[in-house]
PDB file of C-alpha atoms in Angstrom:
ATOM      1  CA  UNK A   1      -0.899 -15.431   2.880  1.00 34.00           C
ATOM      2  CA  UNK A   2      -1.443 -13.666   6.207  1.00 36.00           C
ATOM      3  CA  UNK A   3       1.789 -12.988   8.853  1.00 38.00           C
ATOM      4  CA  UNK A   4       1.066 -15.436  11.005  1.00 35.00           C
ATOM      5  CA  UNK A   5       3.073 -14.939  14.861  1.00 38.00           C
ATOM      6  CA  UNK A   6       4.154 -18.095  16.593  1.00 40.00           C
ATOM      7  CA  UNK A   7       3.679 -18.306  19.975  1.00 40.00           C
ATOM      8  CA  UNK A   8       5.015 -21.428  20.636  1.00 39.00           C
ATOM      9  CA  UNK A   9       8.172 -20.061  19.078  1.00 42.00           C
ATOM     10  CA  UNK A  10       7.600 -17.089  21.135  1.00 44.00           C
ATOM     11  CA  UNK A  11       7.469 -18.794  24.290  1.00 42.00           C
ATOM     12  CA  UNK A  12      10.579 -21.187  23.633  1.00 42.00           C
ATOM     13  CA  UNK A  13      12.435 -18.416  22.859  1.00 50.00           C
ATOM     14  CA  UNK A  14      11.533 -17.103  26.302  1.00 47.00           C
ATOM     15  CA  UNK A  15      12.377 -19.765  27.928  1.00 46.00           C
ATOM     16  CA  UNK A  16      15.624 -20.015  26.467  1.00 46.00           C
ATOM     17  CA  UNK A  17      16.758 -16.597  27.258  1.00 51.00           C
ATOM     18  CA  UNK A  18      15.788 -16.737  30.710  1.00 46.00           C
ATOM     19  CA  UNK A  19      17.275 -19.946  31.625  1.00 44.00           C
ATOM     20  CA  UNK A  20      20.169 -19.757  29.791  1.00 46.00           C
ATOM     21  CA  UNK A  21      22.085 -17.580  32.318  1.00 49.00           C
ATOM     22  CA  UNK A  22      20.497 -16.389  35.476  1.00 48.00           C
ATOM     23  CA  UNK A  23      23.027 -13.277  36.139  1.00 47.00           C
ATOM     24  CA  UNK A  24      21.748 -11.926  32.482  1.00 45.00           C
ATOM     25  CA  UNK A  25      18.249 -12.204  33.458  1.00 49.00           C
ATOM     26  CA  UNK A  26      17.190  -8.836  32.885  1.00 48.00           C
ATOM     27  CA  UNK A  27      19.197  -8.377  30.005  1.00 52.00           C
ATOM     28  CA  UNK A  28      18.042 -11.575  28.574  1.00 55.00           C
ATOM     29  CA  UNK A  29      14.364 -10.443  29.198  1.00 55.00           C
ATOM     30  CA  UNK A  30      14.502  -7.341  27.338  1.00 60.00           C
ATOM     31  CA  UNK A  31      15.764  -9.148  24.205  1.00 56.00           C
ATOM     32  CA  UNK A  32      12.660 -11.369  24.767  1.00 56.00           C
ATOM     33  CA  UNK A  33      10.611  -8.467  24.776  1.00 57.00           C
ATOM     34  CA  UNK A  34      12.401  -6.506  22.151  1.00 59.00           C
ATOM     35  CA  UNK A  35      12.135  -9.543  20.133  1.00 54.00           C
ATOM     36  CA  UNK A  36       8.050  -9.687  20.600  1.00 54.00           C
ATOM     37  CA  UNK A  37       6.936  -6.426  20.100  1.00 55.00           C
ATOM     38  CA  UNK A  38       9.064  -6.267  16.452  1.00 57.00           C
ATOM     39  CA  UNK A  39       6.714  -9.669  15.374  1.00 54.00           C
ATOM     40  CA  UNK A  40       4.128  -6.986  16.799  1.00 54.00           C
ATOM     41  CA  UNK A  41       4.999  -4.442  14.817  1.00 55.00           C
ATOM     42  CA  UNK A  42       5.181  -6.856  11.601  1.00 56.00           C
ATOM     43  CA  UNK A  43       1.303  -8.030  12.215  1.00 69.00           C
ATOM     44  CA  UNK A  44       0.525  -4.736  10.990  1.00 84.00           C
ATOM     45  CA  UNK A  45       0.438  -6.196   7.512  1.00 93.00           C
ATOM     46  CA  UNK A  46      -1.412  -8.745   5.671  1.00 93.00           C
ATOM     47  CA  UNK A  47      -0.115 -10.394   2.593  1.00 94.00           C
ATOM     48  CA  UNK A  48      -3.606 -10.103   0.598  1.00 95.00           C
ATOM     49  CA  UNK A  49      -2.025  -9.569  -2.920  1.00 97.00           C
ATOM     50  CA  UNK A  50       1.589 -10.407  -3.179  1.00 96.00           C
ATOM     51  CA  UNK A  51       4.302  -8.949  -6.027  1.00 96.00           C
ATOM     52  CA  UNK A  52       8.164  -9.409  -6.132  1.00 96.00           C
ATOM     53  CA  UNK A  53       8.904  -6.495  -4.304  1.00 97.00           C
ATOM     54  CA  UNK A  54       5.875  -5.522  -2.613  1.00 98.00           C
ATOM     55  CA  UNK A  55       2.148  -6.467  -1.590  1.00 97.00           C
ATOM     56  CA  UNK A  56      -0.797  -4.552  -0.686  1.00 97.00           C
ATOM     57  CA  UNK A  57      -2.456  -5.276   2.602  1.00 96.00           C
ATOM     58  CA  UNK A  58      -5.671  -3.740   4.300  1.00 95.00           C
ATOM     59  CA  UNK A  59      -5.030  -0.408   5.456  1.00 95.00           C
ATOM     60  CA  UNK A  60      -4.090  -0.041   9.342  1.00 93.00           C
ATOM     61  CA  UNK A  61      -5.057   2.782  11.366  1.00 92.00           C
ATOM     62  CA  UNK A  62      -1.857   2.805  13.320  1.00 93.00           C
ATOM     63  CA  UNK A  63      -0.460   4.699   9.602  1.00 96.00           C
ATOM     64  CA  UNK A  64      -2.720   7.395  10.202  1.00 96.00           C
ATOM     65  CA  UNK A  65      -0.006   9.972  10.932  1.00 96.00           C
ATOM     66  CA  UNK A  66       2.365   8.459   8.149  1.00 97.00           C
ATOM     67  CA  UNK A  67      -0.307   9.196   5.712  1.00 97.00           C
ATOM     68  CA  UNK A  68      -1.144  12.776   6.739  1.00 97.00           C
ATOM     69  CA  UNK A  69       2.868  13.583   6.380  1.00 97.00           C
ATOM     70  CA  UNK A  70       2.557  12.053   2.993  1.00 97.00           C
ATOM     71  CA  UNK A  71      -1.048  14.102   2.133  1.00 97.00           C
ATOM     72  CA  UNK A  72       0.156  17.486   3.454  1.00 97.00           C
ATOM     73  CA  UNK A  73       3.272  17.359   1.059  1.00 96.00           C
ATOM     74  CA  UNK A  74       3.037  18.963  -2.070  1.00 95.00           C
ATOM     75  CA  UNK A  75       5.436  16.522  -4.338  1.00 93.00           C
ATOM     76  CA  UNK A  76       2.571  14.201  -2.867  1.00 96.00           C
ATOM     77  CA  UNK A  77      -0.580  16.147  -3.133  1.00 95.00           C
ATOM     78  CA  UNK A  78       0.405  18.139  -6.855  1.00 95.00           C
ATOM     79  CA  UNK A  79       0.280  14.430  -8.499  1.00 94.00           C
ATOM     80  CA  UNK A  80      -3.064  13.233  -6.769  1.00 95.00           C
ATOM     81  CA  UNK A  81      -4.624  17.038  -7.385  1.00 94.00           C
ATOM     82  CA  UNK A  82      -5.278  17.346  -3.658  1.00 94.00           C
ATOM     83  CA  UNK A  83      -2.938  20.382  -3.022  1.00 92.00           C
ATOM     84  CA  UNK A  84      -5.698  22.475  -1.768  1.00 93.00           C
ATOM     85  CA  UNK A  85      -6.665  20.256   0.839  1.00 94.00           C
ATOM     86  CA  UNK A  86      -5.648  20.527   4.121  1.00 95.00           C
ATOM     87  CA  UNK A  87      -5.629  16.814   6.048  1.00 95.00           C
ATOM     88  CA  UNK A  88      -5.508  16.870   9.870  1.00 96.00           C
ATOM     89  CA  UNK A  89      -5.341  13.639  11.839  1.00 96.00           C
ATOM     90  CA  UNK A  90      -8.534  13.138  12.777  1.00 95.00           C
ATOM     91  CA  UNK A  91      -9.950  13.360   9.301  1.00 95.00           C
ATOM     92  CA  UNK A  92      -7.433  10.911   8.008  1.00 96.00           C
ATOM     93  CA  UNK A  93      -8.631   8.184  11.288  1.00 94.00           C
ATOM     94  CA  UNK A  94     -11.869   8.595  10.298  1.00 94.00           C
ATOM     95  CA  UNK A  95     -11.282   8.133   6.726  1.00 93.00           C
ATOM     96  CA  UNK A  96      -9.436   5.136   7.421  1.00 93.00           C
ATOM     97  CA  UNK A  97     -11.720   3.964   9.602  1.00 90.00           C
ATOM     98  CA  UNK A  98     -14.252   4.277   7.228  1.00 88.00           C
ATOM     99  CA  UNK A  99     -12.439   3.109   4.484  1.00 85.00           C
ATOM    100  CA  UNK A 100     -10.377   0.126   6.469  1.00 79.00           C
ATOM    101  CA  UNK A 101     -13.439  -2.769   4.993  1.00 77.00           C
ATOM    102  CA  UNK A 102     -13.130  -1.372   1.357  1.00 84.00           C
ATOM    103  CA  UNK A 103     -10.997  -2.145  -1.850  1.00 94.00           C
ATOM    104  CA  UNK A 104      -8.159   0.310  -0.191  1.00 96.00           C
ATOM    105  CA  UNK A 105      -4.865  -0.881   0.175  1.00 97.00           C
ATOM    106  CA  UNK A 106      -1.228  -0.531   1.688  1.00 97.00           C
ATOM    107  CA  UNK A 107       1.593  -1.126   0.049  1.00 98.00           C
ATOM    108  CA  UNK A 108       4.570  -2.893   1.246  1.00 97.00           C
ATOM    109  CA  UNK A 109       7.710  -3.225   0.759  1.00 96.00           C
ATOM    110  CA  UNK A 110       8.462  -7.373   1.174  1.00 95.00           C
ATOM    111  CA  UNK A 111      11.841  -6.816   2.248  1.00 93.00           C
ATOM    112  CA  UNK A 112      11.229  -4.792   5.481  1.00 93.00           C
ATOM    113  CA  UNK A 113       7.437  -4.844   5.848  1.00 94.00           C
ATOM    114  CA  UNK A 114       7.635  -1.068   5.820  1.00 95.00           C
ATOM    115  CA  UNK A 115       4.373   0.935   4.629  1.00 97.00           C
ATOM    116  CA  UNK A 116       5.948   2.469   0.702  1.00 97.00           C
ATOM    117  CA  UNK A 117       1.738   3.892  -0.300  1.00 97.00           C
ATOM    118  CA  UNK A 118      -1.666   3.475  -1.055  1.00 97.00           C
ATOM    119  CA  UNK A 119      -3.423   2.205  -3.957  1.00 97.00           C
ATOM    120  CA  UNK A 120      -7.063   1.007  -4.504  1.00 97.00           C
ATOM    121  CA  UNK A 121     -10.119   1.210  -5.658  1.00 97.00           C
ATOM    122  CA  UNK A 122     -12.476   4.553  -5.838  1.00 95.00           C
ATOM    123  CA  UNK A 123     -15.285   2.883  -6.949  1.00 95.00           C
ATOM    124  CA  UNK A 124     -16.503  -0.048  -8.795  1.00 97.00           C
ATOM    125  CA  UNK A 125     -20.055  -0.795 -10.598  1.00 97.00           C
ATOM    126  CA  UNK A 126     -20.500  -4.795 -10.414  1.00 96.00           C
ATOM    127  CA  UNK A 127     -23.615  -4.154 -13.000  1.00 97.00           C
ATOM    128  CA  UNK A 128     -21.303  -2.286 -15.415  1.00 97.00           C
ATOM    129  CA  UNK A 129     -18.573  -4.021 -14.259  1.00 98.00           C
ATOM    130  CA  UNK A 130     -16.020  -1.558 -14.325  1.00 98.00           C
ATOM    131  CA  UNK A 131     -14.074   0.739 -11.726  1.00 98.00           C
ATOM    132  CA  UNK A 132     -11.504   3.155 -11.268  1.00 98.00           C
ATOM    133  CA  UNK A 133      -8.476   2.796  -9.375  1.00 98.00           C
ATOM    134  CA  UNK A 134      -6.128   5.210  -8.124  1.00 97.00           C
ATOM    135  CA  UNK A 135      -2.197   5.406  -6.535  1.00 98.00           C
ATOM    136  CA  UNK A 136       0.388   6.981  -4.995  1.00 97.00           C
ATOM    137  CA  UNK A 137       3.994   6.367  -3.676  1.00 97.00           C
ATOM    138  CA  UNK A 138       4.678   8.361  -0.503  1.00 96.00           C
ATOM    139  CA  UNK A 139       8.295   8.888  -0.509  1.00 95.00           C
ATOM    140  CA  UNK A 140      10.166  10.237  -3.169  1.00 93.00           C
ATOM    141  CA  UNK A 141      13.451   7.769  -2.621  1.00 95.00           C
ATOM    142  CA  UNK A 142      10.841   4.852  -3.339  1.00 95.00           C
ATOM    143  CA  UNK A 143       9.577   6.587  -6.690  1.00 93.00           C
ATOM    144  CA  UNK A 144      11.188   4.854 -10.079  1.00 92.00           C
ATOM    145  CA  UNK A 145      11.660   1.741  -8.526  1.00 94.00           C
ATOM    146  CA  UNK A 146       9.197  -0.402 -10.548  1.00 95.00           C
ATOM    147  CA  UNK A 147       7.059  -0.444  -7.175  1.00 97.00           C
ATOM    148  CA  UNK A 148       4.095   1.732  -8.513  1.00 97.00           C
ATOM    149  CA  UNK A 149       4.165  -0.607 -11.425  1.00 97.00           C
ATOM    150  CA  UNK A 150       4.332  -3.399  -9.307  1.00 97.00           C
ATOM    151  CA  UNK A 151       1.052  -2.292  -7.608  1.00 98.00           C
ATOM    152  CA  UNK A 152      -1.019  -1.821 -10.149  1.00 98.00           C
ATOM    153  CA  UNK A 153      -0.358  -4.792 -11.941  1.00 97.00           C
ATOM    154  CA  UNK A 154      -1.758  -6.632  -8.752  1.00 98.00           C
ATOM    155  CA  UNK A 155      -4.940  -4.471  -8.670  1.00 98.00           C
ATOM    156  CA  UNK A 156      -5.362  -5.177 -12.372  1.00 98.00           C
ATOM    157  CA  UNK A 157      -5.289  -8.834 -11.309  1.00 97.00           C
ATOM    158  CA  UNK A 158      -7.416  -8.241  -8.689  1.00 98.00           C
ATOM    159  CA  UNK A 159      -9.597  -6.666 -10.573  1.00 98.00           C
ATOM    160  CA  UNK A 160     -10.050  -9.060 -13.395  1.00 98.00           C
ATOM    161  CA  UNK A 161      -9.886 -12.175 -11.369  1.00 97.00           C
ATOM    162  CA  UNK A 162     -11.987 -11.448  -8.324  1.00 97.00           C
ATOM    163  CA  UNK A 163     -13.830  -8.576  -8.678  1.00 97.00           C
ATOM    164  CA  UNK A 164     -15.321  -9.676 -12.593  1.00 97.00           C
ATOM    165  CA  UNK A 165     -14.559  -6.476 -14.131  1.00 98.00           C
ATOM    166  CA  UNK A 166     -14.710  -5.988 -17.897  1.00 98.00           C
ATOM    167  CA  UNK A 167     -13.485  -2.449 -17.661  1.00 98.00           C
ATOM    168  CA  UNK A 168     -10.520  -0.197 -15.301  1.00 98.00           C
ATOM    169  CA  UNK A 169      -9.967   3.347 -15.385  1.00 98.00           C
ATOM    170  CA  UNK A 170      -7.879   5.960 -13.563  1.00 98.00           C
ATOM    171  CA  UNK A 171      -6.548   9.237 -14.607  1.00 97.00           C
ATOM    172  CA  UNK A 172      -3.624  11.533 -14.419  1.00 97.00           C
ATOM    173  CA  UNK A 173      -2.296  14.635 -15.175  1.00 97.00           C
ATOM    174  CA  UNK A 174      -0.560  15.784 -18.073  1.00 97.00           C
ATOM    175  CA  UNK A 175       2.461  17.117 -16.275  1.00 96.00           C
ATOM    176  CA  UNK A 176       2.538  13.578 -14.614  1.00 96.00           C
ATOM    177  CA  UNK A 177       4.703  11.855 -17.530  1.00 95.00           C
ATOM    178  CA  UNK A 178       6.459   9.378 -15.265  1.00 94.00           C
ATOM    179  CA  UNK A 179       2.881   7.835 -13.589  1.00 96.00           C
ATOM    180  CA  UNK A 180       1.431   8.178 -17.621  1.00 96.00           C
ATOM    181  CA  UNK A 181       4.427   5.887 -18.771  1.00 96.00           C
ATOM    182  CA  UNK A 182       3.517   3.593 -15.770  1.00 96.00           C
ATOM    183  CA  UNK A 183       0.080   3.039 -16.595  1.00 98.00           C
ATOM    184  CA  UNK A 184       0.983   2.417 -20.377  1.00 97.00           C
ATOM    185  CA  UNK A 185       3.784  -0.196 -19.217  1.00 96.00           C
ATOM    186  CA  UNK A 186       0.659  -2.033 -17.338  1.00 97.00           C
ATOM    187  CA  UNK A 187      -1.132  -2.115 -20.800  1.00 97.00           C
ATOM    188  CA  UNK A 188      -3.822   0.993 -20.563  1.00 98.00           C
ATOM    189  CA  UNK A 189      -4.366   2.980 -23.001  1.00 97.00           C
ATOM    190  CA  UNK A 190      -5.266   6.793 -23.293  1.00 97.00           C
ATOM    191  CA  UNK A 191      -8.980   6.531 -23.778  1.00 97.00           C
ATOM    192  CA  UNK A 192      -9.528  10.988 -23.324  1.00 97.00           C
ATOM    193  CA  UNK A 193      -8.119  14.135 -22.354  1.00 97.00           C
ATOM    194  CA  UNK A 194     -10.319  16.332 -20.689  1.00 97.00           C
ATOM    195  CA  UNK A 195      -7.899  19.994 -21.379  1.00 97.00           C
ATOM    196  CA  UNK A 196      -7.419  22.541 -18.883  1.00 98.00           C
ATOM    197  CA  UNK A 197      -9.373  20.671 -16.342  1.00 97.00           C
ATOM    198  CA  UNK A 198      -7.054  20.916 -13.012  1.00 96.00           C
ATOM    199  CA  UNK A 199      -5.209  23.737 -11.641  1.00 95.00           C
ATOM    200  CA  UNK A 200      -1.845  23.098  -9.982  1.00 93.00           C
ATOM    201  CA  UNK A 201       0.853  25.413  -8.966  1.00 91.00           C
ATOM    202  CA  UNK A 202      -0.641  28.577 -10.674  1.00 93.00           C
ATOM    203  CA  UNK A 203      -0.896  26.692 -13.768  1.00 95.00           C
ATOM    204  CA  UNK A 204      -3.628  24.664 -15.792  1.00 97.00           C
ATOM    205  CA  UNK A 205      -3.496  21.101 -16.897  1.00 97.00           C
ATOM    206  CA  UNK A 206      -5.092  18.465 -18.956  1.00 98.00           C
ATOM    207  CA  UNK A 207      -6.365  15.159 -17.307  1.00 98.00           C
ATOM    208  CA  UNK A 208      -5.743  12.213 -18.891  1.00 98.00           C
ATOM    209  CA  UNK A 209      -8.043   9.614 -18.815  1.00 98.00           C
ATOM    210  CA  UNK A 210      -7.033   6.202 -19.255  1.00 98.00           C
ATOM    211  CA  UNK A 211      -8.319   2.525 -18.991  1.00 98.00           C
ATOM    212  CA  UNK A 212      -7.552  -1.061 -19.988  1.00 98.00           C
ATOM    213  CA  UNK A 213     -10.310  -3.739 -20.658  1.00 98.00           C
ATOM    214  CA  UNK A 214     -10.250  -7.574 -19.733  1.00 97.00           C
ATOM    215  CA  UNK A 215      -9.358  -9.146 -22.799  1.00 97.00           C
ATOM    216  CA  UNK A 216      -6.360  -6.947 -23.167  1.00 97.00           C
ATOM    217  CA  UNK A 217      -5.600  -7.070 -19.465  1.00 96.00           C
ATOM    218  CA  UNK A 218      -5.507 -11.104 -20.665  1.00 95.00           C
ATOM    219  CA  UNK A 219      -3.628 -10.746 -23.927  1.00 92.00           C
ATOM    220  CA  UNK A 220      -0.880  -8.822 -22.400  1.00 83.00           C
ATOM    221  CA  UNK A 221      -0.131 -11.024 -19.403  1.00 83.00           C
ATOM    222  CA  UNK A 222      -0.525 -14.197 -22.178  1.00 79.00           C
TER     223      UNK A 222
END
């Protein structure tokens, strides 16, 4: 369901306010204004899959500089293997510019409308009918609170339901046990282990792949 803003509220409220005392006029119109620009501010979002605690809407490219914090941080970067890379602004508007029309999404929180991550789909092959999605939770006060979980649960219905897949895969790394017990908890299984195959913080690691197929996406939610 989309945020919709009422302007007919809107404009009663205005109304109100300004007629309700003419000696707090100016006062009264700030509140007005204060008042609009925080529905503003919560049009950001669109409620395109919806959880408990969160839903994922389109990405905005007002978050650009909230995601370049997040992708220049290394408890960020070590778990998505990007530690390397250096993100500047400009690349991250274009990306999400580029990326704004495609299976990428925000996630957020329900209770403040507050941007928690990003989750979404790297690609998917509608012949094979499978694709690979991928995750992370920007903050680490918003990690272990079910909401990664949460996320991909609605990408796995998302997924299935619209998108026809037979097939969903991702990966992680072997130093990553808290996002491999996620995954499991949404029903994939390890399907390989590709050893030695990323290098983080002066050290090697395996990659895990993983992947869940329809008809045990279906059996587990059954």
């Amino acid at each position: 369901m989309h945020q919709i803003c009422n302007w007919n509220y809107i404009r009663l409220q205005y109304q109100f306010q300004y007629f309700y005392d003419r000696r707090y006029k100016i006062r009264d119109k700030r509140y007005v204004l204060k008042f609009f620009f925080d529905i503003l501010d919560s049009m950001k979002y669109y409620r395109k899959l919806c959880g408990k605690h969160i839903y994922l809407s389109p990405i905005n490219a007002e978050d650009a500089e909230q995601y370049v914090s997040w992708l220049n941080n290394p408890e960020v970067t070590d778990r998505l293997g990007q530690t390397a890379n250096v993100t500047s602004l400009e690349s991250e508007k274009e990306w999400i510019t580029k990326n704004s029309s495609e299976k990428t999404f925000a996630i957020v929180s329900n209770d403040t409308d507050s941007l928690i991550g990003n989750c979404g789909f790297n690609w998917t092959d509608p012949v094979k009918r499978s694709g690979e999605i991928g995750i992370f939770i920007g903050d680490k006060e918003n990690r272990g609170k079910g909401y990664g979980t949460e996320a991909v649960n609605l990408l796995l219905e998302f997924g299935f339901n619209a998108l026809n897949l037979h097939s969903i895969c991702l990966s992680c790394f072997s130093f990553n046990g808290q996002a491999a017990a996620c995954y499991k908890k949404c029903g994939f299984r390890e399907a390989g282990r590709k050893r030695e195959a990323s290098f983080c913080n002066g050290k090697y690691c395996d990659v895990i792949i993983m992947d869940i197929l329809e008809d045990e996406f279906r059996k587990e939610r059954n």
